[in-house]
Short mmCIF file of C-alpha atoms in Angstrom, two decimals:
data_model
loop_
_atom_site.label_atom_id
_atom_site.label_comp_id
_atom_site.label_asym_id
_atom_site.label_seq_id
_atom_site.Cartn_x
_atom_site.Cartn_y
_atom_site.Cartn_z
CA GLY M 56 5.75 0.74 -22.31
CA THR M 57 8.13 3.15 -23.38
CA ILE M 58 9.70 5.27 -20.26
CA THR M 59 12.62 4.55 -18.46
CA ALA M 60 13.36 2.51 -15.37
CA GLU M 61 14.83 5.76 -13.92
CA GLY M 62 11.37 7.26 -14.66
CA LEU M 63 9.36 4.18 -13.15
CA LEU M 64 11.62 4.45 -9.51
CA ASN M 65 10.80 8.39 -9.67
CA THR M 66 7.56 8.88 -9.95
CA MET M 67 7.04 8.77 -6.44
CA GLY M 68 8.42 11.82 -6.32
CA ARG M 69 9.87 12.27 -2.25
CA PRO M 70 7.15 10.78 -0.26
CA LYS M 71 7.35 11.09 3.68
CA LEU M 72 6.57 7.36 4.30
CA SER M 73 9.41 4.90 4.57
CA ALA M 74 9.59 2.33 2.02
CA THR M 75 7.64 -0.45 3.43
CA GLU M 76 4.96 1.79 4.44
CA MET M 77 4.74 2.57 0.94
CA LEU M 78 4.76 -0.64 -0.29
CA ILE M 79 2.12 -1.93 2.58
CA ARG M 80 -0.35 0.92 1.83
CA GLU M 81 0.00 0.40 -2.08
CA SER M 82 0.06 -3.55 -2.48
CA LEU M 83 -3.12 -3.43 -0.23
CA GLN M 84 -4.68 -0.94 -1.86
CA ASN M 85 -4.38 -2.94 -5.19
CA SER M 86 -5.77 -6.09 -3.43
CA TRP M 87 -8.48 -4.26 -2.10
CA ASP M 88 -9.25 -2.45 -5.80
CA ALA M 89 -9.47 -5.54 -7.08
CA GLY M 90 -11.68 -7.47 -4.66
CA ARG M 91 -14.38 -7.13 -7.09
CA ILE M 92 -16.34 -11.07 -6.46
CA LYS M 93 -19.41 -10.46 -4.57
CA GLY M 94 -19.83 -11.71 -1.43
CA VAL M 95 -15.87 -12.71 -1.29
CA GLN M 96 -13.58 -11.60 1.32
CA PRO M 97 -10.82 -10.69 -0.08
CA HIS M 98 -7.56 -11.94 1.79
CA PHE M 99 -4.24 -10.02 1.92
CA ALA M 100 -1.12 -11.60 3.15
CA ILE M 101 2.54 -10.73 3.31
CA ARG M 102 5.37 -14.02 3.91
CA ILE M 103 8.95 -13.02 4.57
CA PHE M 104 11.20 -16.37 4.56
CA THR M 105 14.16 -17.78 3.48
CA PRO M 106 14.37 -20.21 0.46
CA THR M 107 15.22 -23.49 0.26
CA PRO M 108 18.23 -24.41 -1.67
CA GLU M 109 15.43 -26.48 -3.99
CA GLN M 110 14.20 -22.96 -4.68
CA MET M 111 17.37 -21.27 -5.20
CA GLU M 112 18.17 -23.52 -7.80
CA ALA M 113 15.08 -23.01 -9.45
CA TYR M 114 15.74 -19.09 -9.46
CA GLY M 115 19.21 -19.72 -10.89
CA LYS M 116 17.73 -21.29 -13.73
CA PHE M 117 15.14 -18.99 -14.55
CA PHE M 118 17.33 -15.67 -14.17
CA SER M 119 20.64 -17.87 -16.11
CA ASP M 120 20.24 -14.79 -18.40
CA ARG M 121 21.05 -11.77 -16.51
CA PRO M 122 21.51 -8.24 -17.98
CA THR M 123 25.32 -7.29 -18.65
CA GLY M 124 27.13 -4.75 -17.50
CA GLU M 125 28.83 -4.41 -13.66
CA THR M 126 27.30 -1.08 -13.18
CA CYS M 127 23.69 -2.70 -13.92
CA PRO M 128 21.80 -2.60 -10.78
CA VAL M 129 19.95 -4.91 -11.24
CA ARG M 130 22.50 -7.48 -12.37
CA ARG M 131 24.46 -6.12 -9.05
CA GLY M 132 21.30 -6.56 -6.93
CA LEU M 133 20.92 -10.57 -8.76
CA ASP M 134 24.78 -11.57 -7.89
CA HIS M 135 23.91 -10.21 -4.20
CA PHE M 136 21.28 -12.40 -4.10
CA PHE M 137 22.63 -15.47 -5.63
CA SER M 138 25.65 -14.83 -3.13
CA ALA M 139 24.20 -14.40 0.26
CA LYS M 140 24.62 -16.99 2.72
CA ALA M 141 20.75 -16.48 3.90
CA PRO M 142 18.94 -14.86 0.93
CA VAL M 143 15.56 -13.37 1.90
CA LEU M 144 12.35 -13.09 0.09
CA MET M 145 9.21 -11.78 0.87
CA GLU M 146 5.95 -12.56 -0.87
CA ILE M 147 2.80 -10.42 -1.34
CA SER M 148 -0.34 -12.15 -2.34
CA ASP M 149 -3.91 -11.58 -2.34
CA ARG M 150 -7.28 -14.51 -2.83
CA GLY M 151 -10.63 -13.52 -3.56
CA THR M 152 -9.70 -11.34 -5.83
CA VAL M 153 -9.81 -10.83 -9.96
CA GLY M 154 -6.14 -11.38 -10.58
CA LEU M 155 -4.40 -9.83 -13.12
CA GLY M 156 -6.48 -9.81 -16.31
CA GLY M 157 -6.73 -8.47 -19.59
CA PRO M 158 -4.27 -9.21 -22.63
CA THR M 159 -0.44 -9.93 -21.50
CA ARG M 160 1.03 -7.67 -24.10
CA ALA M 161 0.13 -3.84 -23.88
CA ASP M 162 -0.15 -3.09 -27.95
CA GLY M 163 -4.10 -2.71 -27.45
CA ASP M 164 -6.19 0.34 -26.80
CA ASP M 165 -7.75 -1.62 -22.99
CA ALA M 166 -4.39 -3.30 -22.47
CA GLY M 167 -5.97 -4.60 -18.89
CA ASP M 168 -4.51 -5.07 -15.43
CA PHE M 169 -1.83 -7.68 -16.36
CA ALA M 170 -0.58 -5.21 -19.07
CA ASN M 171 -1.05 -1.75 -16.77
CA PHE M 172 0.87 -3.76 -13.89
CA LEU M 173 3.79 -5.14 -16.14
CA ARG M 174 4.42 -3.57 -18.85
CA ASN M 175 2.42 0.56 -18.71
CA ILE M 176 3.48 3.21 -16.39
CA GLY M 177 0.85 5.81 -15.35
CA LYS M 178 -2.57 4.54 -16.20
CA PRO M 179 -5.32 6.16 -14.94
CA ARG M 180 -7.28 3.85 -12.02
CA ASP M 181 -10.10 2.22 -13.97
CA VAL M 182 -12.09 1.16 -10.62
CA GLU M 183 -15.12 3.51 -9.35
CA GLN M 184 -13.53 5.12 -5.99
CA GLY M 185 -10.53 3.21 -6.00
CA GLY M 186 -7.36 4.01 -4.12
CA GLY M 187 -4.84 4.57 -7.08
CA THR M 188 -4.83 7.66 -9.24
CA TYR M 189 -2.19 7.31 -11.76
CA GLY M 190 -0.61 3.66 -11.25
CA PHE M 191 2.46 5.15 -10.20
CA GLY M 192 2.75 3.45 -6.92
CA LYS M 193 3.90 -0.01 -8.18
CA SER M 194 7.63 1.87 -8.03
CA SER M 195 7.25 1.00 -4.26
CA PHE M 196 7.54 -2.26 -5.33
CA TYR M 197 10.64 -2.01 -7.28
CA LEU M 198 12.22 0.21 -4.55
CA MET M 199 12.01 -2.48 -2.32
CA SER M 200 13.76 -5.11 -3.77
CA GLY M 201 17.51 -5.12 -4.00
CA PRO M 202 17.78 -6.01 -8.08
CA GLN M 203 14.68 -4.34 -8.22
CA LEU M 204 12.57 -6.85 -9.76
CA LEU M 205 9.21 -8.54 -9.46
CA VAL M 206 8.21 -11.89 -9.85
CA VAL M 207 4.55 -12.12 -10.43
CA ASP M 208 2.43 -15.26 -10.33
CA THR M 209 -1.34 -14.48 -10.86
CA LEU M 210 -4.69 -16.63 -11.69
CA THR M 211 -7.17 -14.46 -13.68
CA ASP M 212 -10.36 -14.96 -15.85
CA PHE M 213 -9.71 -14.31 -19.70
CA GLU M 214 -11.57 -15.12 -22.49
CA GLY M 215 -14.18 -17.20 -20.70
CA ARG M 216 -11.42 -19.44 -18.60
CA GLU M 217 -8.94 -19.60 -16.13
CA GLN M 218 -5.44 -18.64 -16.77
CA ARG M 219 -2.24 -18.78 -14.42
CA ARG M 220 0.33 -16.59 -16.02
CA LEU M 221 3.43 -15.92 -14.28
CA LEU M 222 6.17 -13.05 -15.58
CA ALA M 223 8.88 -11.23 -13.98
CA HIS M 224 9.92 -7.51 -14.55
CA ALA M 225 13.00 -5.53 -13.37
CA ALA M 226 13.77 -1.35 -13.57
CA GLY M 227 17.22 -0.95 -13.89
CA GLU M 228 18.97 1.77 -15.65
CA SER M 229 18.94 2.76 -19.37
CA PHE M 230 21.45 2.95 -21.90
CA ASN M 231 22.60 3.08 -25.57
CA HIS M 232 24.08 -0.11 -27.30
CA GLU M 233 24.94 -0.35 -30.69
CA GLY M 234 23.32 3.01 -31.73
CA ARG M 235 19.82 2.00 -30.05
CA HIS M 236 18.97 3.26 -27.13
CA TYR M 237 16.67 0.71 -24.08
CA THR M 238 14.85 1.62 -21.08
CA GLY M 239 16.61 -0.36 -18.51
CA ARG M 240 13.62 -2.81 -18.33
CA HIS M 241 13.70 -6.31 -18.08
CA TRP M 242 11.43 -9.22 -18.45
CA TRP M 243 11.68 -13.10 -17.87
CA GLY M 244 9.43 -15.83 -18.84
CA VAL M 245 9.23 -17.71 -22.13
CA PRO M 246 10.66 -16.22 -25.79
CA SER M 247 7.74 -15.11 -27.69
CA THR M 248 7.13 -17.35 -30.69
CA GLU M 249 5.65 -14.14 -32.69
CA ILE M 250 7.75 -11.14 -31.86
CA PRO M 251 11.62 -11.66 -31.71
CA ASP M 252 13.49 -10.31 -28.87
CA PHE M 253 10.26 -10.27 -26.70
CA VAL M 254 9.43 -12.00 -23.38
CA ASP M 255 5.51 -13.50 -22.70
CA PRO M 256 4.44 -14.60 -19.76
CA ALA M 257 4.56 -18.64 -18.76
CA LEU M 258 0.79 -19.94 -19.06
CA ASP M 259 -1.14 -22.47 -17.37
CA ASP M 260 0.45 -25.05 -16.65
CA ALA M 261 3.58 -24.13 -16.95
CA ALA M 262 3.51 -21.30 -14.91
CA ALA M 263 1.70 -23.37 -11.95
CA GLU M 264 5.64 -25.80 -12.06
CA LEU M 265 7.28 -21.97 -11.98
CA ALA M 266 5.26 -20.56 -9.44
CA ASN M 267 5.83 -23.93 -7.26
CA ALA M 268 9.47 -24.52 -7.89
CA LEU M 269 10.10 -20.56 -6.99
CA GLY M 270 8.27 -21.03 -3.38
CA PHE M 271 5.09 -19.22 -3.88
CA SER M 272 2.14 -19.66 -1.68
CA SER M 273 -0.33 -23.25 -2.88
CA ARG M 274 -3.55 -21.96 -4.41
CA GLU M 275 -6.62 -23.78 -3.72
CA ALA M 276 -8.36 -25.27 -6.82
CA GLY M 277 -9.68 -21.84 -8.73
CA ALA M 278 -8.30 -19.78 -5.77
CA THR M 279 -7.83 -16.64 -8.01
CA GLY M 280 -5.45 -13.65 -6.96
CA THR M 281 -2.14 -12.17 -7.70
CA SER M 282 1.28 -12.90 -5.73
CA LEU M 283 4.29 -10.56 -5.67
CA MET M 284 7.41 -11.71 -5.04
CA LEU M 285 10.37 -9.56 -4.14
CA LEU M 286 14.19 -11.02 -4.06
CA ASP M 287 16.77 -9.16 -1.40
CA PRO M 288 13.62 -7.10 -0.15
CA ARG M 289 15.18 -4.12 1.91
CA LEU M 290 14.28 -4.81 5.51
CA GLU M 291 16.87 -1.85 6.79
CA ASP M 292 13.79 0.00 7.81
CA LEU M 293 11.80 -2.95 9.78
CA ALA M 294 15.22 -3.28 11.50
CA ASP M 295 18.58 -2.63 12.87
CA LEU M 296 20.71 -4.11 10.36
CA GLN M 297 24.28 -2.88 10.43
CA ASN M 298 25.93 -5.80 8.34
CA GLY M 299 23.27 -5.97 5.96
CA PRO M 300 20.18 -7.83 6.45
CA THR M 301 21.29 -11.16 4.67
CA GLU M 302 23.95 -11.92 7.26
CA CYS M 303 22.60 -11.10 10.51
CA LEU M 304 18.93 -11.87 11.42
CA SER M 305 18.76 -13.35 14.58
CA ASP M 306 15.47 -14.67 16.44
CA GLU M 307 15.56 -11.24 17.76
CA LEU M 308 15.62 -9.12 14.41
CA ARG M 309 13.47 -11.43 12.72
CA ARG M 310 10.60 -10.55 15.82
CA ARG M 311 11.26 -6.93 15.49
CA ILE M 312 10.56 -7.52 11.63
CA GLY M 313 7.17 -9.22 12.86
CA PHE M 314 6.19 -6.54 15.25
CA ARG M 315 7.49 -3.99 12.85
CA LEU M 316 5.06 -5.02 9.54
CA GLN M 317 2.30 -5.50 11.90
CA GLU M 318 2.61 -2.28 13.54
CA MET M 319 2.68 -0.51 10.19
CA LEU M 320 0.35 -2.33 8.54
CA LEU M 321 -2.49 -2.03 11.65
CA TRP M 322 -1.46 1.73 11.70
CA TRP M 323 -2.37 2.43 7.77
CA CYS M 324 -4.45 0.00 7.36
CA TRP M 325 -6.86 -0.73 9.60
CA PRO M 326 -10.11 0.51 8.51
CA LYS M 327 -10.23 -3.10 6.20
CA LEU M 328 -10.20 -4.70 9.47
CA VAL M 329 -13.32 -2.74 11.48
CA ARG M 330 -16.38 -5.50 11.35
CA ASN M 331 -19.41 -4.19 9.29
CA ASP M 332 -22.75 -4.59 10.54
CA ASP M 333 -22.83 -8.36 9.68
CA GLY M 334 -19.61 -8.68 12.13
CA VAL M 335 -16.87 -9.39 8.74
CA ALA M 336 -14.13 -7.05 8.28
CA PRO M 337 -14.34 -6.30 4.77
CA MET M 338 -10.43 -8.01 4.25
CA ARG M 339 -8.76 -10.74 6.06
CA ILE M 340 -4.98 -9.88 6.28
CA THR M 341 -2.53 -12.07 7.52
CA ILE M 342 1.18 -11.92 8.21
CA ASP M 343 4.61 -15.06 8.27
CA CYS M 344 7.43 -13.73 9.45
CA PHE M 345 10.22 -16.64 9.04
CA GLY M 346 7.28 -18.82 10.19
CA MET M 347 6.06 -16.60 12.99
CA ASP M 348 2.36 -15.25 12.76
CA PHE M 349 2.45 -11.31 12.62
CA SER M 350 -1.65 -10.92 11.61
CA PRO M 351 -2.45 -7.82 13.15
CA PRO M 352 -5.22 -8.11 15.72
CA ASP M 353 -9.04 -6.40 15.25
CA PRO M 354 -8.78 -2.75 15.91
CA ASP M 355 -11.26 -2.57 18.79
CA SER M 356 -9.29 -4.68 20.41
CA VAL M 357 -6.24 -2.28 20.47
CA PRO M 358 -7.46 0.38 22.92
CA GLN M 359 -5.78 3.37 21.13
CA LEU M 360 -7.08 2.15 17.75
CA PHE M 361 -10.82 1.59 19.53
CA GLY M 362 -11.86 5.21 18.82
CA PHE M 363 -10.85 5.10 15.32
CA ALA M 364 -13.06 2.14 14.69
CA GLU M 365 -16.37 3.55 16.23
CA ALA M 366 -16.04 6.84 14.47
CA LEU M 367 -15.40 5.10 11.08
CA ARG M 368 -18.32 3.51 11.81
CA GLN M 369 -20.34 6.48 12.87
CA VAL M 370 -18.96 8.70 9.54
CA ARG M 371 -20.30 5.45 7.59
CA LYS M 372 -24.32 6.13 8.80
CA LYS M 373 -23.44 10.30 7.13
CA ARG M 374 -25.46 11.71 9.27
CA ASP M 375 -26.20 15.79 8.96
CA GLU M 376 -24.78 16.69 12.45
CA ASP M 377 -21.10 14.95 11.81
CA SER M 378 -21.31 17.15 7.87
CA VAL M 379 -18.48 19.13 6.67
CA ARG M 380 -19.81 21.77 4.01
CA SER M 381 -18.77 24.75 2.02
CA ILE M 382 -21.13 27.72 1.23
CA ARG M 383 -20.21 28.55 -1.84
CA PRO M 384 -20.10 26.60 -4.28
CA GLU M 385 -22.42 24.46 -1.69
CA LYS M 386 -20.98 21.02 -1.44
CA LEU M 387 -20.73 18.42 0.89
CA SER M 388 -17.31 17.74 1.49
CA GLY M 389 -17.61 14.77 3.81
CA HIS M 390 -18.47 13.35 7.18
CA LEU M 391 -16.48 14.02 10.41
CA PHE M 392 -16.62 12.40 13.86
CA ILE M 393 -14.69 12.51 17.09
CA SER M 394 -15.05 11.43 20.49
CA GLU M 395 -12.95 12.46 23.51
CA ARG M 396 -11.93 10.40 26.55
CA LYS M 397 -10.13 10.59 29.70
CA LEU M 398 -6.31 10.30 29.76
CA GLY M 399 -5.81 6.83 30.94
CA ALA M 400 -9.22 5.52 30.57
CA LEU M 401 -7.86 2.47 28.86
CA VAL M 402 -4.41 0.81 29.19
CA PRO M 403 -2.83 1.41 26.03
CA ASP M 404 -1.21 -1.34 24.10
CA GLN M 405 2.05 -1.47 24.43
CA ARG M 406 3.03 -4.86 22.38
CA TRP M 407 4.78 -2.63 20.10
CA LYS M 408 6.48 0.00 22.16
CA ARG M 409 8.42 -2.35 24.26
CA VAL M 410 9.84 -4.38 20.97
CA LEU M 411 10.51 -0.92 18.59
CA GLY M 412 10.71 1.67 21.74
CA GLU M 413 10.48 5.31 20.55
CA GLU M 414 10.43 3.95 16.55
CA ALA M 415 6.45 2.65 17.57
CA LEU M 416 4.21 4.09 15.47
CA ILE M 417 1.15 3.87 17.28
CA PRO M 418 1.41 6.18 20.39
CA GLU M 419 0.32 5.59 23.89
CA ALA M 420 -2.01 8.47 24.04
CA MET M 421 -3.97 9.71 21.31
CA SER M 422 -5.02 13.11 20.07
CA HIS M 423 -5.40 11.77 15.43
CA VAL M 424 -7.83 12.74 13.05
CA ALA M 425 -7.41 9.93 10.67
CA LEU M 426 -8.26 11.13 6.75
CA LEU M 427 -9.79 8.74 4.42
CA ARG M 428 -11.27 8.56 1.14
CA PRO M 429 -14.22 6.21 0.40
CA ALA M 430 -11.57 3.38 -0.64
CA ASP M 431 -11.02 3.09 3.14
CA LEU M 432 -7.16 3.48 4.11
CA VAL M 433 -5.51 6.70 5.89
CA VAL M 434 -4.34 8.97 3.49
CA ARG M 435 -2.81 10.49 6.83
CA TYR M 436 -3.58 11.76 10.32
CA GLU M 437 -3.94 14.85 11.76
CA SER M 438 -2.52 14.99 14.49
CA GLY M 439 -2.46 17.59 17.71
CA ARG M 440 -2.04 17.70 21.74
CA VAL M 441 -3.51 16.09 24.17
CA ASN M 442 -5.76 18.38 25.92
CA GLU M 443 -3.98 19.16 29.58
CA VAL M 444 -6.60 21.73 30.27
CA TYR M 445 -9.32 18.20 30.70
CA GLU M 446 -6.87 15.77 30.50
CA ASN M 447 -9.09 14.48 27.42
CA GLU M 448 -7.15 12.31 24.54
CA TRP M 449 -9.21 12.31 21.07
CA THR M 450 -9.82 10.16 18.34
CA GLY M 451 -11.79 10.88 15.23
CA VAL M 452 -12.25 10.37 11.46
CA PHE M 453 -13.07 12.25 8.52
CA ARG M 454 -14.47 10.61 5.01
CA CYS M 455 -14.67 12.50 2.21
CA SER M 456 -18.06 11.88 0.45
CA GLU M 457 -18.69 9.13 -1.98
CA GLU M 458 -20.16 11.46 -4.72
CA PRO M 459 -17.85 11.13 -7.73
CA GLU M 460 -17.45 14.90 -7.94
CA ILE M 461 -16.32 15.30 -4.30
CA GLU M 462 -14.10 12.21 -4.60
CA GLU M 463 -12.53 13.09 -7.70
CA ALA M 464 -11.27 16.38 -5.68
CA PHE M 465 -9.84 14.72 -3.01
CA ALA M 466 -8.10 12.13 -5.06
CA LEU M 467 -6.81 14.32 -7.57
CA SER M 468 -5.21 16.18 -4.57
CA GLU M 469 -2.98 14.20 -3.70
CA PRO M 470 0.46 13.43 -4.64
CA PRO M 471 1.86 9.98 -6.48
CA ALA M 472 2.21 8.45 -2.81
CA HIS M 473 -1.36 9.07 -1.58
CA ASP M 474 -0.08 10.25 1.68
CA ASP M 475 -1.59 13.72 1.51
CA TRP M 476 -3.88 16.41 0.42
CA GLU M 477 -2.76 19.22 -1.42
CA PRO M 478 -4.58 21.22 -3.32
CA SER M 479 -2.70 22.53 -6.57
CA GLN M 480 -3.15 24.22 -9.49
CA ARG M 481 -4.55 20.81 -11.23
CA LEU M 482 -7.62 21.47 -8.82
CA THR M 483 -10.88 23.40 -10.41
CA ARG M 484 -11.69 26.13 -8.48
CA THR M 485 -14.54 24.30 -6.95
CA GLN M 486 -12.26 21.30 -6.52
CA LYS M 487 -10.07 23.46 -4.41
CA VAL M 488 -12.83 24.52 -2.04
CA ILE M 489 -14.17 21.15 -1.00
CA VAL M 490 -10.71 20.29 -0.09
CA ASN M 491 -9.95 23.32 1.87
CA THR M 492 -12.81 22.94 3.34
CA ALA M 493 -12.31 19.94 4.72
CA LEU M 494 -9.19 20.98 6.23
CA LYS M 495 -9.92 24.36 7.08
CA ARG M 496 -12.11 22.36 9.46
CA LEU M 497 -9.64 19.79 10.26
CA ARG M 498 -7.35 22.65 11.85
CA PHE M 499 -9.54 24.03 13.54
CA GLU M 500 -10.77 20.79 15.65
CA LYS M 501 -7.22 20.31 15.92
CA GLN M 502 -6.82 23.58 17.93
CA LYS M 503 -9.66 23.19 19.80
CA ARG M 504 -9.38 19.40 21.22
CA SER M 505 -5.69 20.21 22.07
CA GLY M 506 -7.33 23.15 24.81
CA ARG M 507 -6.31 26.17 22.06
CA ASN M 508 -9.39 28.20 21.82
CA LYS M 509 -9.51 29.32 18.01
CA PRO M 510 -12.27 31.68 16.75
CA GLU M 511 -15.46 29.40 15.10
CA PRO M 512 -14.06 28.70 11.32
CA ALA M 513 -16.45 30.11 8.54
CA SER M 514 -17.63 27.50 5.87
CA SER M 515 -14.74 27.96 3.38
CA THR M 516 -15.39 29.92 0.10
CA GLU M 517 -11.41 30.56 -0.34
CA VAL M 518 -9.29 28.54 -3.53
#
């Protein structure tokens, strides 16, 4: 790819979410899109840990060749990582997925997942009803790393056999040197034997040996999937780190980081934990924070999320009484189900409130509708107020239709961060009507459930 590193890091625009929330949403969605193995439940995992001296020595050898120039953010970030008294690594991994396949270079018409993730920027999604649309969200990985750097270890099927691959990529600053322009992007792996000044990934046994030395999670034989290692992750929005994230990680702060990660993942990704009719959740999700288990609980066991889980099960039935439709043109935008209950009927789970205080995401009383596409990750919440007249709290889910025409309209209405639905000029008139119908109905239901009387909404025909 030829995009500059600055271009990569600016592709997300100005998302409303924190860097960690963006990272969680993007990485879990990537894992879900890669979970295309029939009958296999994908396993998504986050691990934060302190590397051993032997692992740090391996990192020093792997990154012995660093970008020149003291002002280079990649160089500064690596220098900080290697000089820290207590360096930190964050591994994000999936198993039961197809891994990053395809060619390792981006010089063909069909680059494939590996090249699209590590070489190209802005490739259209190639998974039907996948969460991503243009591949820009990967910038969230680099923004969460101090050196703006990822080490990628993947096991995939390629040309009829398993292949292990390991390659590192960093996004620095573009510059000119001796009359030549450089994008500011850097790669570490093994020197190409075919192309001068080109880096290929380490493969197979060499990749496995290197991944083990760098502290990647072990794999069972044939466990395809991908692991991403972030050096010096930016943990500032997970805990109050006054003196820098690597110098003051007390047990209390480590525990706070674990709870914060758990709550963020649960708040944005709970649909992946809602069990299907067979009693199995779409995904298995685990969190290991400095050796402590913070894996998220079943949403049905959390009083504030129980209503969401039940609403999702209802909208999956696609009943006519839950449908949201436009008139001109006559289209099914999706399905909406909202339930109410007496305030205080269920005692809220306060584990996050006790640790995180006012920064907790999950409220004690609910007045929210979760907005989903068929990929079943929360785009955002339409939030109102508890109905003080009837003393009711309410919870619901709107899920857009799986019909390709409808799903595409909602996907295209999302900004690069996938955190909103915003009908824009790039939508056709019909697509705007489809999305606006849902948004208008959601606004009406919010006012109604909050106890504010409004006239009945007309089915949308506006553009």
